[in-house]
JSON list of C-alpha atoms in Angstrom, two decimals:
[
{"chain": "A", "resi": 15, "resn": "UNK", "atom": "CA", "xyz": [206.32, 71.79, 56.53]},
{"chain": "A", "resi": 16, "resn": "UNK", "atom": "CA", "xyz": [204.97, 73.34, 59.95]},
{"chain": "A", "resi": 17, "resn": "UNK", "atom": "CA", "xyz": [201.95, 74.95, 60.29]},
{"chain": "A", "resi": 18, "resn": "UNK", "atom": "CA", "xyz": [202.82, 77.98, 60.33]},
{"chain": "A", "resi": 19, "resn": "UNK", "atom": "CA", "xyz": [205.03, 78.33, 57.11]},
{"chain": "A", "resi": 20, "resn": "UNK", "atom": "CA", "xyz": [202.00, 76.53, 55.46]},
{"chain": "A", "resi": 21, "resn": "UNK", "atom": "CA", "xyz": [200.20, 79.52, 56.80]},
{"chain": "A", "resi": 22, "resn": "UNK", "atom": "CA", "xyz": [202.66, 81.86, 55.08]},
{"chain": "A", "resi": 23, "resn": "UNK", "atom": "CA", "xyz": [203.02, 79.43, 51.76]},
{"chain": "A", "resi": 24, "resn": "UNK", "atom": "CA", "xyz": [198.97, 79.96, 51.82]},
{"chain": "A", "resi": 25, "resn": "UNK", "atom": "CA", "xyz": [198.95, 83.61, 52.85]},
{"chain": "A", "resi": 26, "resn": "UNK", "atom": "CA", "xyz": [202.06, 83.81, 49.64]},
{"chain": "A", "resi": 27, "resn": "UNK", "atom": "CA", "xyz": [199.68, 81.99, 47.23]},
{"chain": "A", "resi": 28, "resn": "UNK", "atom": "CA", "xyz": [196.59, 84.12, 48.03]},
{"chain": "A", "resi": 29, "resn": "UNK", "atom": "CA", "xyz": [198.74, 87.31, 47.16]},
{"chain": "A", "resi": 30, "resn": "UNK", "atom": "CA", "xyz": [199.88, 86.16, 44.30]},
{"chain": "A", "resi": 31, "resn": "UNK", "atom": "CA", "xyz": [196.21, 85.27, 43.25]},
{"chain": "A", "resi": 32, "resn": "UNK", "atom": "CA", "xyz": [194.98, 88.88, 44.10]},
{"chain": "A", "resi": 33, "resn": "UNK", "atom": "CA", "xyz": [197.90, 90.52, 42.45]},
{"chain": "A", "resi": 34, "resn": "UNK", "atom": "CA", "xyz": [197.22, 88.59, 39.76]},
{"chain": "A", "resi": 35, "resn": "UNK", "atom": "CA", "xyz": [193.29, 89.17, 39.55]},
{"chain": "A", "resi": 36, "resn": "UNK", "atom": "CA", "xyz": [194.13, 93.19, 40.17]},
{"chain": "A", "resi": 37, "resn": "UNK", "atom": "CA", "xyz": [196.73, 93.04, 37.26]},
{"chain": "A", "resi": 38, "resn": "UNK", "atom": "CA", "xyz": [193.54, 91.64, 34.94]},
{"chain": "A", "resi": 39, "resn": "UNK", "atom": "CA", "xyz": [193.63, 94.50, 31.99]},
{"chain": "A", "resi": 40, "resn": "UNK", "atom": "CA", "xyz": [189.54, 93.86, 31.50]},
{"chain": "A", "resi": 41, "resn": "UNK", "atom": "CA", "xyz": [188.47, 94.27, 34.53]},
{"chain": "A", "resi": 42, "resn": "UNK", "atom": "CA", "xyz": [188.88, 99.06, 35.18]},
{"chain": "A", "resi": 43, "resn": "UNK", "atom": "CA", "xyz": [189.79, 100.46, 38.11]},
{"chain": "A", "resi": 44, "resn": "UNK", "atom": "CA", "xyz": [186.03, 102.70, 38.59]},
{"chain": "A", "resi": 45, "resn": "UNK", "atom": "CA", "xyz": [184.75, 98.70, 39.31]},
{"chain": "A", "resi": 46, "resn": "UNK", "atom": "CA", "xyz": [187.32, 97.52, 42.16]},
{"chain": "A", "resi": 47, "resn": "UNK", "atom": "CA", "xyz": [186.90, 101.40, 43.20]},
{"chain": "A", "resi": 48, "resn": "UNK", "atom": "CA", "xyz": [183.27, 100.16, 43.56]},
{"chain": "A", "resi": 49, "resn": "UNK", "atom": "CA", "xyz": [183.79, 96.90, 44.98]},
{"chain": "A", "resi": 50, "resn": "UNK", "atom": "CA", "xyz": [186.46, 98.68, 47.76]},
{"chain": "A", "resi": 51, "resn": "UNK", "atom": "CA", "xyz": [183.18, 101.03, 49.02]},
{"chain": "A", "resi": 52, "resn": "UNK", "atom": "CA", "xyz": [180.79, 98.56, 49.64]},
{"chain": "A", "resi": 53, "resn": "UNK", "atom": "CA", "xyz": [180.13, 98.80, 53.18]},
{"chain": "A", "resi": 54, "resn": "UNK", "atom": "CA", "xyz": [182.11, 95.67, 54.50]},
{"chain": "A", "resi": 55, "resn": "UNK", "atom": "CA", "xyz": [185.33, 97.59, 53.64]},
{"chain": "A", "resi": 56, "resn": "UNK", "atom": "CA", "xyz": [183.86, 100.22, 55.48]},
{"chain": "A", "resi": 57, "resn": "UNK", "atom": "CA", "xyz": [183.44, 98.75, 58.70]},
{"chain": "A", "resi": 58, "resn": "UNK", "atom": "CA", "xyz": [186.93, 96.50, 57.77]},
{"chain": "A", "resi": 59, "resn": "UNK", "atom": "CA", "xyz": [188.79, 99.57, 57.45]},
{"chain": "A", "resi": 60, "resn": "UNK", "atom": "CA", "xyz": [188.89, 100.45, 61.51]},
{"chain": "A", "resi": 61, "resn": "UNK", "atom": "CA", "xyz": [191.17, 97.11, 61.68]},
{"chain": "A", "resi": 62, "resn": "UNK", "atom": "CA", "xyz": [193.13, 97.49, 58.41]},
{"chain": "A", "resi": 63, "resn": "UNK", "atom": "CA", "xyz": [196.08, 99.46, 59.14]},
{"chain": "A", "resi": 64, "resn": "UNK", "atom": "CA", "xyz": [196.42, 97.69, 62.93]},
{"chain": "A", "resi": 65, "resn": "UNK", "atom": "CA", "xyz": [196.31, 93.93, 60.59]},
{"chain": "A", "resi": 66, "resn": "UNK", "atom": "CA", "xyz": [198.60, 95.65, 57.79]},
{"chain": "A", "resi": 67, "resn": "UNK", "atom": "CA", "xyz": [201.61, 96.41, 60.12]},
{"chain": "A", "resi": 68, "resn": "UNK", "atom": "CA", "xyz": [200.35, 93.07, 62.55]},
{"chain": "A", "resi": 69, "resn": "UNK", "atom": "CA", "xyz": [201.15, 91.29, 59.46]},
{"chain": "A", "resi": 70, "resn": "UNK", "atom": "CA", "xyz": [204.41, 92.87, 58.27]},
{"chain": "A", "resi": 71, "resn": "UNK", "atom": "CA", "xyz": [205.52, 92.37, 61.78]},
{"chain": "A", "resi": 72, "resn": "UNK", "atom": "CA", "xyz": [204.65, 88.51, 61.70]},
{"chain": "A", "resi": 73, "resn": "UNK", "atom": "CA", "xyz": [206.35, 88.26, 58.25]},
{"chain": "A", "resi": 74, "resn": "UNK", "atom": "CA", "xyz": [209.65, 90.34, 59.24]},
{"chain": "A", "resi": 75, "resn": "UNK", "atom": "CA", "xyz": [209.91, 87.82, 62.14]},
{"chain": "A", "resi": 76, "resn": "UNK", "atom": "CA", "xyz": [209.73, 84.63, 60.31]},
{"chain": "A", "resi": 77, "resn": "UNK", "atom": "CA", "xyz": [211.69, 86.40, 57.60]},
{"chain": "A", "resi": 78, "resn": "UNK", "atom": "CA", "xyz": [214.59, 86.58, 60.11]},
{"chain": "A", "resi": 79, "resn": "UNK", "atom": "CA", "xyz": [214.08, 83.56, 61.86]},
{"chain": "A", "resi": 80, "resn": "UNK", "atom": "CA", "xyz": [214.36, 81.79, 58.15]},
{"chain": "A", "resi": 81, "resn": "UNK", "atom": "CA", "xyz": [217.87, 83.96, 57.65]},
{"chain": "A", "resi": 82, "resn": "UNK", "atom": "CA", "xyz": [219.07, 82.95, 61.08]},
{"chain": "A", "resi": 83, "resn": "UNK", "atom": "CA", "xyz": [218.07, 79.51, 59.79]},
{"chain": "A", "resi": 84, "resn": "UNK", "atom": "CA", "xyz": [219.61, 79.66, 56.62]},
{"chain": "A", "resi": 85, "resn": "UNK", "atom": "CA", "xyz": [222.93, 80.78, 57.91]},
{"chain": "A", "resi": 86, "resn": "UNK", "atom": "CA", "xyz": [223.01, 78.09, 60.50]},
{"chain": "A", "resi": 87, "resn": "UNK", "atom": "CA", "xyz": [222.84, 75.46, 58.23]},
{"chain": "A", "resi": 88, "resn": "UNK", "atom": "CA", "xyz": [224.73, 76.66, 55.44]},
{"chain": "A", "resi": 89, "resn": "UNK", "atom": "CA", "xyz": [227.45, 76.80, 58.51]},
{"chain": "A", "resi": 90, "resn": "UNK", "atom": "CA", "xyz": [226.80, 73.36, 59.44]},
{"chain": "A", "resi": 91, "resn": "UNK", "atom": "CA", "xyz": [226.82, 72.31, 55.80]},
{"chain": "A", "resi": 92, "resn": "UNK", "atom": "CA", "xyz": [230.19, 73.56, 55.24]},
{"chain": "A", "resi": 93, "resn": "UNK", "atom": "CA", "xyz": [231.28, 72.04, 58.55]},
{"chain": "A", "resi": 94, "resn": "UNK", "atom": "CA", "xyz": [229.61, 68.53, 57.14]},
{"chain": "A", "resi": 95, "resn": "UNK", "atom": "CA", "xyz": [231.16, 68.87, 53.72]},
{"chain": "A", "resi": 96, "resn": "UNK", "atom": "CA", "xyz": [234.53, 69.14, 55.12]},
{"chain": "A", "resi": 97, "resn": "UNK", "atom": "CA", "xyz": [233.83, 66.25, 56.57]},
{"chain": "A", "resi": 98, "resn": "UNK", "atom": "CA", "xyz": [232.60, 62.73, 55.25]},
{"chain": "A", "resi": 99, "resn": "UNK", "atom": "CA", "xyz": [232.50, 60.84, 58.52]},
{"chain": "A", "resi": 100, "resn": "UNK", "atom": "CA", "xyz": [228.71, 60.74, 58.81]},
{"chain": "A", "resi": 101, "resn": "UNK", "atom": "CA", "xyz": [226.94, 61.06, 55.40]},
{"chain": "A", "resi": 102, "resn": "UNK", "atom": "CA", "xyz": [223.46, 60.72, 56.98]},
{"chain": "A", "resi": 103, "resn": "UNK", "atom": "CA", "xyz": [224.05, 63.46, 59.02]},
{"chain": "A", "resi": 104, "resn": "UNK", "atom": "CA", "xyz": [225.21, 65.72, 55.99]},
{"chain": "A", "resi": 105, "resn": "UNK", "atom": "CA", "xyz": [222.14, 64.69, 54.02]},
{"chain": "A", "resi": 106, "resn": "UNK", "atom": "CA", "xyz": [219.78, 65.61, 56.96]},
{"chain": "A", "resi": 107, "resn": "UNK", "atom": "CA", "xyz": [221.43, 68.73, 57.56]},
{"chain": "A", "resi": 108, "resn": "UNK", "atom": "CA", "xyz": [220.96, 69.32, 53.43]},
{"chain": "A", "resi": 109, "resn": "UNK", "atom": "CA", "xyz": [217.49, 68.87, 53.63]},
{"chain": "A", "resi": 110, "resn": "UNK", "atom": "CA", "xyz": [216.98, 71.38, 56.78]},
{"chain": "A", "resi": 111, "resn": "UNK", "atom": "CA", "xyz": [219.10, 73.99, 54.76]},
{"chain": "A", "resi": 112, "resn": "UNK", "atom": "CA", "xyz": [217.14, 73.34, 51.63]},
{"chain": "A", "resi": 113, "resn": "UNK", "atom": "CA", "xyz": [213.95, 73.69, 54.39]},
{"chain": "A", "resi": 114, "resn": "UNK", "atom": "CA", "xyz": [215.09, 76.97, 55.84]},
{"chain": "A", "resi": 115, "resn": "UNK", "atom": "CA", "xyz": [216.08, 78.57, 52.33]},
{"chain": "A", "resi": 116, "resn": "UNK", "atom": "CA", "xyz": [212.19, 77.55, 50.84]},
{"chain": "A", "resi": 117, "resn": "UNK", "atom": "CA", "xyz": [211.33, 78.94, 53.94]},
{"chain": "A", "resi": 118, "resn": "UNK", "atom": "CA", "xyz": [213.30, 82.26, 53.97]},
{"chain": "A", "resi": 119, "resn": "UNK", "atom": "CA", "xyz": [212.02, 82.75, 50.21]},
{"chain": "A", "resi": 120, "resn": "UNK", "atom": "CA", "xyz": [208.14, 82.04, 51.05]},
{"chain": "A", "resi": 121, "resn": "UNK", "atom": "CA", "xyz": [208.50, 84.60, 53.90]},
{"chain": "A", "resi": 122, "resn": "UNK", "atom": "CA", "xyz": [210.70, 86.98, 51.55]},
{"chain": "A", "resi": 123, "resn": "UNK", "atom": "CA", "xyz": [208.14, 87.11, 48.79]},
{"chain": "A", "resi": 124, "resn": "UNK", "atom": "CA", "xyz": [205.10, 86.94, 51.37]},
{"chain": "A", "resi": 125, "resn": "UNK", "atom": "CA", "xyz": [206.19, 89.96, 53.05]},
{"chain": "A", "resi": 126, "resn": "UNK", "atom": "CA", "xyz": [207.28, 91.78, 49.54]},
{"chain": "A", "resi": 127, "resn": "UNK", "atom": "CA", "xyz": [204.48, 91.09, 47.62]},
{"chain": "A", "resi": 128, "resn": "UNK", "atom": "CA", "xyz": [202.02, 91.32, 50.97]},
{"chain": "A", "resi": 129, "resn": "UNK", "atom": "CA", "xyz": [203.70, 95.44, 50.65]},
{"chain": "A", "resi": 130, "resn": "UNK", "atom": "CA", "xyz": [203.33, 95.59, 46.90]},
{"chain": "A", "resi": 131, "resn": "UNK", "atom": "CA", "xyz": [199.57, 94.50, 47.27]},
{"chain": "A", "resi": 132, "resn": "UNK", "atom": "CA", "xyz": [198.88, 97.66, 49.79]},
{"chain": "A", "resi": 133, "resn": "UNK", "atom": "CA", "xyz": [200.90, 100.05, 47.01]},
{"chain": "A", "resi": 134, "resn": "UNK", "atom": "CA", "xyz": [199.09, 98.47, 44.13]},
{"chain": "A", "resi": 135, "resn": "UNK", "atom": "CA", "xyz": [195.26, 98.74, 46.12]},
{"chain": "A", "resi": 136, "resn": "UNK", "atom": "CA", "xyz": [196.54, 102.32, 47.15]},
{"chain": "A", "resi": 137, "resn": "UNK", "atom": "CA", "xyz": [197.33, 103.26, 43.25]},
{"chain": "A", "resi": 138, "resn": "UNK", "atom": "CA", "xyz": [194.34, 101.45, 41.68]},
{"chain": "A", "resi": 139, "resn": "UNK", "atom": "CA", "xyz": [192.12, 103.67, 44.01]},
{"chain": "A", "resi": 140, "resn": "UNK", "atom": "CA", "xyz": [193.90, 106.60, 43.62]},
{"chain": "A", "resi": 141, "resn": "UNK", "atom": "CA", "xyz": [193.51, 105.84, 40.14]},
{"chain": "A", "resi": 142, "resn": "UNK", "atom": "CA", "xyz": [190.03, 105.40, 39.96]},
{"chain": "A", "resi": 143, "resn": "UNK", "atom": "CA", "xyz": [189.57, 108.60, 42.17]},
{"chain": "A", "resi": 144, "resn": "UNK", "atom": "CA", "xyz": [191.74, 110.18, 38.88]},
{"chain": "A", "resi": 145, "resn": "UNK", "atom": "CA", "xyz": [189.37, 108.81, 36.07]},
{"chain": "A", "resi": 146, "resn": "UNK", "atom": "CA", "xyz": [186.40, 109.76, 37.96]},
{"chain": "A", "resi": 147, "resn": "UNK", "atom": "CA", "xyz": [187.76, 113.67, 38.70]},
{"chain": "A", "resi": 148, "resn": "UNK", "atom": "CA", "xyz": [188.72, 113.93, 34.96]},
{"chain": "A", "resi": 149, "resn": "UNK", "atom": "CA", "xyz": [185.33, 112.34, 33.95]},
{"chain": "A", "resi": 150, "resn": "UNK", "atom": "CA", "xyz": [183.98, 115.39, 36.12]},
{"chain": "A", "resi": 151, "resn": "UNK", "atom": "CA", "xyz": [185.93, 117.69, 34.93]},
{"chain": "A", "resi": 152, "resn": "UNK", "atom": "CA", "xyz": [185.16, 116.67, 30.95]},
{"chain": "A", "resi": 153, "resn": "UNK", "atom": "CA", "xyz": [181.65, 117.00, 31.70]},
{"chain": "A", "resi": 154, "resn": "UNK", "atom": "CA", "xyz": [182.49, 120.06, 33.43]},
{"chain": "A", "resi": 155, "resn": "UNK", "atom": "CA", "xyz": [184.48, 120.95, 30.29]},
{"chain": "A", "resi": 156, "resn": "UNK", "atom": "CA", "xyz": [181.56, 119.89, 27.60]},
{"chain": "A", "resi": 157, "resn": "UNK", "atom": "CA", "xyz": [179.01, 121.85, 29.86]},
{"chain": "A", "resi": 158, "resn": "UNK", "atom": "CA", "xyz": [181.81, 124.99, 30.40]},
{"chain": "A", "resi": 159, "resn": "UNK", "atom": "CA", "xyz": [181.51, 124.78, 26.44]},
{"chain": "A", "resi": 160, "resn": "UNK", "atom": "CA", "xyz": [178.12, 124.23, 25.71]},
{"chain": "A", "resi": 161, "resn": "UNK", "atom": "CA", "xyz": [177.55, 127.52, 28.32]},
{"chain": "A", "resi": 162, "resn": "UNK", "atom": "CA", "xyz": [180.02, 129.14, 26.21]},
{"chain": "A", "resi": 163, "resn": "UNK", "atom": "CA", "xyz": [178.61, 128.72, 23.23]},
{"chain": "A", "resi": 164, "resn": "UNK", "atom": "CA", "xyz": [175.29, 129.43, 24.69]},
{"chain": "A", "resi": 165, "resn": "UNK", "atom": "CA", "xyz": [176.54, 133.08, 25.47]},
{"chain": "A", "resi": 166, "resn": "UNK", "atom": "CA", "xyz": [178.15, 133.28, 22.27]},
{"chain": "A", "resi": 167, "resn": "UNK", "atom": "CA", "xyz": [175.10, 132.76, 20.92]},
{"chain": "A", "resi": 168, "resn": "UNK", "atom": "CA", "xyz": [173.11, 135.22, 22.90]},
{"chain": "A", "resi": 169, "resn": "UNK", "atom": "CA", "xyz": [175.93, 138.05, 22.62]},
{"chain": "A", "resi": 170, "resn": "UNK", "atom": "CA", "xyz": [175.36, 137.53, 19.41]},
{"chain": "A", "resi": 171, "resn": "UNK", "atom": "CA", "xyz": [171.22, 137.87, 19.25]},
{"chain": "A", "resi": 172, "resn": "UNK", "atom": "CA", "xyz": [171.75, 140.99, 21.58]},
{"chain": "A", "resi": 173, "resn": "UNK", "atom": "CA", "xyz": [174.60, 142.55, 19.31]},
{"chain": "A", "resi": 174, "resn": "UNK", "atom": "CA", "xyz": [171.90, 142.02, 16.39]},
{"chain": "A", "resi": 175, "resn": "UNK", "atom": "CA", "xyz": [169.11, 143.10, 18.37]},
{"chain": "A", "resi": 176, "resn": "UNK", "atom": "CA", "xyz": [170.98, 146.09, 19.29]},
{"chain": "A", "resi": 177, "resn": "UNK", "atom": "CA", "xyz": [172.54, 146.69, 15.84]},
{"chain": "A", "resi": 178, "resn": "UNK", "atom": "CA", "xyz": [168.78, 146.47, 14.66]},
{"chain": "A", "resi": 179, "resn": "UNK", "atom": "CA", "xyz": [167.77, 149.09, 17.87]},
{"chain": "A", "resi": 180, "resn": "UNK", "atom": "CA", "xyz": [170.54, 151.53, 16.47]},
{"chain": "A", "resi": 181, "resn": "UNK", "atom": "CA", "xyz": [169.61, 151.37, 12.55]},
{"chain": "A", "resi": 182, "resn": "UNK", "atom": "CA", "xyz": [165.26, 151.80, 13.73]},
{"chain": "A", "resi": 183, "resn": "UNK", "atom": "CA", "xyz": [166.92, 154.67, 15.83]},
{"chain": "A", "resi": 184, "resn": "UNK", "atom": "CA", "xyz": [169.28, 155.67, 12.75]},
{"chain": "A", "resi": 185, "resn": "UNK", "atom": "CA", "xyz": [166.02, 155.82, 10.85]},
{"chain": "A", "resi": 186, "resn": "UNK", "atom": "CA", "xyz": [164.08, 157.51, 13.45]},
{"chain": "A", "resi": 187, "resn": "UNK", "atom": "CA", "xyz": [166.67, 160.31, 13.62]},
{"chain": "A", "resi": 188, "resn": "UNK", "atom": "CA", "xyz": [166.58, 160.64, 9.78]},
{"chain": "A", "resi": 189, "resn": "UNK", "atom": "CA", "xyz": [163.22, 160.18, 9.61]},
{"chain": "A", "resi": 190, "resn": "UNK", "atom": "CA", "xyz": [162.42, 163.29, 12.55]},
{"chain": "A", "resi": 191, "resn": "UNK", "atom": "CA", "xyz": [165.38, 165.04, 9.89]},
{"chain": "A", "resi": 192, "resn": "UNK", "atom": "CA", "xyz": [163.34, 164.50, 6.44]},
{"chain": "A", "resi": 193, "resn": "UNK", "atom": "CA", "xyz": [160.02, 165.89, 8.35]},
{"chain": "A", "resi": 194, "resn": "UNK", "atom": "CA", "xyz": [162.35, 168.76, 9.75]},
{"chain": "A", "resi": 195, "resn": "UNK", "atom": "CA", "xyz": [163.29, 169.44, 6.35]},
{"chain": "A", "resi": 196, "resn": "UNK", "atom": "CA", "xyz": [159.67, 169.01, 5.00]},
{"chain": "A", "resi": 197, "resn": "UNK", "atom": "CA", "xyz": [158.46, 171.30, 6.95]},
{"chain": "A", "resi": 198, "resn": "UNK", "atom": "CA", "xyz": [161.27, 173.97, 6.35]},
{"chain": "A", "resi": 199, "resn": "UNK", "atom": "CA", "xyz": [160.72, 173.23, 2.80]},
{"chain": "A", "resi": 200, "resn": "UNK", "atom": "CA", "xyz": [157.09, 173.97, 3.30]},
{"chain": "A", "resi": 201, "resn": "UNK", "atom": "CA", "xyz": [157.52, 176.97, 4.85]},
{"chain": "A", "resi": 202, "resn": "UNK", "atom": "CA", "xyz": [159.87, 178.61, 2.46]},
{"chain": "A", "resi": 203, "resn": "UNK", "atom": "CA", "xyz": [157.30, 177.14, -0.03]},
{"chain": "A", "resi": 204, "resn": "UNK", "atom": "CA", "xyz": [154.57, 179.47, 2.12]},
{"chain": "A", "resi": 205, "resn": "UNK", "atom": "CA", "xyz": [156.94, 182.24, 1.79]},
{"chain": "A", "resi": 206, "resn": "UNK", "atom": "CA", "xyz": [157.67, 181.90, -1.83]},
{"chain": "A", "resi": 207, "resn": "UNK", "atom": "CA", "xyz": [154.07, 181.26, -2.82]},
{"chain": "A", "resi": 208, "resn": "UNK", "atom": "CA", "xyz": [153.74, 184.84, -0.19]},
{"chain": "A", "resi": 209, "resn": "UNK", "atom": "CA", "xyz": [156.09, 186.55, -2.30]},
{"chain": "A", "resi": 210, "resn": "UNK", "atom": "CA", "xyz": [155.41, 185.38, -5.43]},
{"chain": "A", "resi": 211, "resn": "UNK", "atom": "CA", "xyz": [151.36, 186.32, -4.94]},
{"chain": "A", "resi": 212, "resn": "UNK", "atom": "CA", "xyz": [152.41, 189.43, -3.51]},
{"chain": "A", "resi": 213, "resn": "UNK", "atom": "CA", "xyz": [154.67, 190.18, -6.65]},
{"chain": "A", "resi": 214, "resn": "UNK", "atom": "CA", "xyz": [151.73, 189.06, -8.84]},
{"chain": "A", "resi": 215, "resn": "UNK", "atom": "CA", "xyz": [149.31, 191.95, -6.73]},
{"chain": "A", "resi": 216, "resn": "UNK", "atom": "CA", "xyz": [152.30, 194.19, -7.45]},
{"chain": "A", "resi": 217, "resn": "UNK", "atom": "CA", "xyz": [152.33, 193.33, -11.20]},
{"chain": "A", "resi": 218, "resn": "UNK", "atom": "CA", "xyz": [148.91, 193.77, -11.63]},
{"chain": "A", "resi": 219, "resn": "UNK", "atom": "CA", "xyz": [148.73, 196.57, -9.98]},
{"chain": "A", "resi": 220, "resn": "UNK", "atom": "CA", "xyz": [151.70, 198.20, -12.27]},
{"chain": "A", "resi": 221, "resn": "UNK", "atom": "CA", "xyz": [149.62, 197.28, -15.03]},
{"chain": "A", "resi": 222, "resn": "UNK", "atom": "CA", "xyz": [146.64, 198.91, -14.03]},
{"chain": "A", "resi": 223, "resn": "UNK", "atom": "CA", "xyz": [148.66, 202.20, -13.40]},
{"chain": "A", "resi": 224, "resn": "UNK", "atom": "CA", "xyz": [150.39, 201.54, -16.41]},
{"chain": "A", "resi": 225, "resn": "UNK", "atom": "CA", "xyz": [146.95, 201.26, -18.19]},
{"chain": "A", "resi": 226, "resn": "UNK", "atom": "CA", "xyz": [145.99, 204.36, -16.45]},
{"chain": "A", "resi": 227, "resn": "UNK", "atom": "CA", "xyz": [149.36, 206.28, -17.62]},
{"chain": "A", "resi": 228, "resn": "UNK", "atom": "CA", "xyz": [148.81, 205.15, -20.81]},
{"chain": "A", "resi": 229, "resn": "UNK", "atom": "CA", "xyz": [145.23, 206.21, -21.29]},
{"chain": "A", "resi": 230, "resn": "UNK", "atom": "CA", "xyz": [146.25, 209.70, -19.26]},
{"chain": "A", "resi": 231, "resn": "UNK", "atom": "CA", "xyz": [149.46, 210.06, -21.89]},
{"chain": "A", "resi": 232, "resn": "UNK", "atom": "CA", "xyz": [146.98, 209.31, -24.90]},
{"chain": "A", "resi": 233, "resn": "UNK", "atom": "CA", "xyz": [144.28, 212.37, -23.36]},
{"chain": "A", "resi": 234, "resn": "UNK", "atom": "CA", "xyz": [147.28, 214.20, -22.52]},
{"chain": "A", "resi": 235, "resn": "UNK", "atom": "CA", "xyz": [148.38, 213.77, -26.20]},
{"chain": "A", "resi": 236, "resn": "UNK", "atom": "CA", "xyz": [145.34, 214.24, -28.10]},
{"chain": "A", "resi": 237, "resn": "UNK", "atom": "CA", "xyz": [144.59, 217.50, -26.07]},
{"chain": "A", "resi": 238, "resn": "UNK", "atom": "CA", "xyz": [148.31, 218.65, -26.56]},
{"chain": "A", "resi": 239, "resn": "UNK", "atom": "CA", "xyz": [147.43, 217.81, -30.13]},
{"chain": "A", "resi": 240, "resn": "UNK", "atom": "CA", "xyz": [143.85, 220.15, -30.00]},
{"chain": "A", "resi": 241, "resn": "UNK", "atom": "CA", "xyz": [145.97, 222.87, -28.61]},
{"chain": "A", "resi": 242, "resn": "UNK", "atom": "CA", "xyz": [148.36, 223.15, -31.60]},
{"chain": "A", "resi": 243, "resn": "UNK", "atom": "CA", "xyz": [145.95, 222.62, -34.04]},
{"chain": "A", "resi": 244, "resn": "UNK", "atom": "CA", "xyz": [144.15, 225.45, -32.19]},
{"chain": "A", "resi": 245, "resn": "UNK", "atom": "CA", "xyz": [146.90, 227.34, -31.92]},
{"chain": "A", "resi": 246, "resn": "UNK", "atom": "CA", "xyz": [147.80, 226.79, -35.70]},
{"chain": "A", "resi": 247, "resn": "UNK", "atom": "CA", "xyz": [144.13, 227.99, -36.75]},
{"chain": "A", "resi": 248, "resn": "UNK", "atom": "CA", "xyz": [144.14, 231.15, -34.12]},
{"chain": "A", "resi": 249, "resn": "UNK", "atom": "CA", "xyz": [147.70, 232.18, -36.12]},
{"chain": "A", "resi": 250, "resn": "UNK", "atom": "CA", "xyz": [146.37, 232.06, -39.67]},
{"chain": "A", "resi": 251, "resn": "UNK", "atom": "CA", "xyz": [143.82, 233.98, -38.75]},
{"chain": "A", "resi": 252, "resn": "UNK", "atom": "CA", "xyz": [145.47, 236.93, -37.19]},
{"chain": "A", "resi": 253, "resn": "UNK", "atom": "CA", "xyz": [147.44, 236.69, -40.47]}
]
C-alpha cells in the first residue's frame, strides 16, 4: 500500500473512531457542545470549512482515480481470463484489481463517512443548542408559573383586602344609618315627650277648671237651693 492510501486507510480509521466515540449514549450532547467552544475550536474554525471541502476534494479525486482503477483492471482481468497463456500475469493483474477495489472502498467510505461526521457534529450541536433553549425555556416556564401564582396570590390578598374595605365601608354606611335613625328617633322622642308634657299641662289644667266648675256648680246649686227655699217660705207666708 502507497502512502497515500495509508493516509486515507488512517484518515478512514480515525472517522470511524470519532463516529464511534460521538455515537457513545453516556457521554450528552451539552458536554461535546462544551468541548466544541473551548477556544482552540475557536481559532480552528477560520480554517474549517476551507479543510472540509480541501478534503472532500482530495477524497473525490482518489475516489475516481480508484474507479478508473477498478475498471481498468476488471477489463484486463476479463481480457486475462479469456486467456490462459500467461498465468503469472493474470495473478498479478488479480492482485492490482483486488488493490484498486480495497482502494476504491477505503476512499468510498473515507469520503462518506468524512460527510456523515460534519452532519452528525452539525446535529449534535444543534442538538445541544435544543436542550439548552428548552432548559431555558422550562426555567422560564417554572419561573412564568411561580410569577403566576405569585399574582394569583396577591389578586387574591387584594380581592380580600378589598372585600374587607367594602364590608368596614358596608358597616360604616349602616353604622352613619343607625345614628341617622337614632337621632330621628330621638327627636320624635323630644317631640313626643313635648307633646305628651304639654298634654299633661293641658290635663291639669282641665282639672283645675274642672275643680273650679265643680265648686262654682256646687255654690251655684246651694244658692239656687237658698232661693227656693226662700221663695217657698216668702209664699206660705203671704198665704
Amino acid at each position: 500500500m502507497t502512502i497515500q492510501w495509508v493516509a486515507v486507510a488512517t484518515f478512514l480509521y480515525a472517522e470511524i473512531g470519532l463516529i464511534l466515540l460521538f455515537c457513545l449514549p453516556f457521554i450528552p450532547p451539552q458536554r461535546w457542545q462544551k468541548i466544541f467552544s473551548f477556544n482552540v475550536w475557536g481559532k480552528i474554525a477560520t480554517f474549517w470549512n476551507k479543510a472540509f471541502l480541501t478534503i472532500i476534494i482530495l477524497l473525490i479525486v482518489l475516489f475516481l482515480d480508484a474507479v478508473r482503477e477498478v475498471r481498468k483492471y476488471a477489463s484486463i482481468h476479463t481480457i486475462d481470463k479469456s486467456s490462459t497463456s500467461k498465468l503469472g500475469a493474470y495473478e498479478h493483474t488479480q492482485m492490482k484489481l483486488f488493490r484498486s477495489q480495497r482502494n476504491l472502498y477505503i476512499s468510498g467510505f473515507s469520503l462518506f463517512f468524512w460527510l456523515v461526521l460534519r452532519r452528525l457534529v452539525t446535529l449534535i450541536t444543534q442538538l445541544a443548542k435544543e436542550l439548552s433553549n428548552k432548559g431555558v425555556l422550562k426555567s422560564q416556564a417554572e419561573n412564568t408559573n411561580k410569577a403566576a401564582k405569585r399574582f394569583m396570590e396577591e389578586n387574591e390578598k387584594l380581592k380580600r383586602i378589598l372585600k374587607t374595605t367594602d364590608e368596614e365601608h358596608t358597616l360604616e354606611t349602616e353604622n352613619k344609618k343607625l345614628v341617622e335613625d337614632q337621632e330621628k328617633l330621638k327627636a320624635e322622642l323630644k317631640k313626643t315627650l313635648d307633646a305628651l308634657f304639654k298634654a299633661q299641662s293641658d290635663v291639669m289644667t282641665m282639672k283645675t277648671q274642672s275643680e273650679r266648675l265643680s265648686k262654682e256648680y256646687d255654690r251655684l246649686l246651694k244658692e239656687h237651693s237658698e232661693l227656693q227655699n226662700r221663695l217657698e217660705r216668702d209664699n206660705k207666708k203671704g198665704l
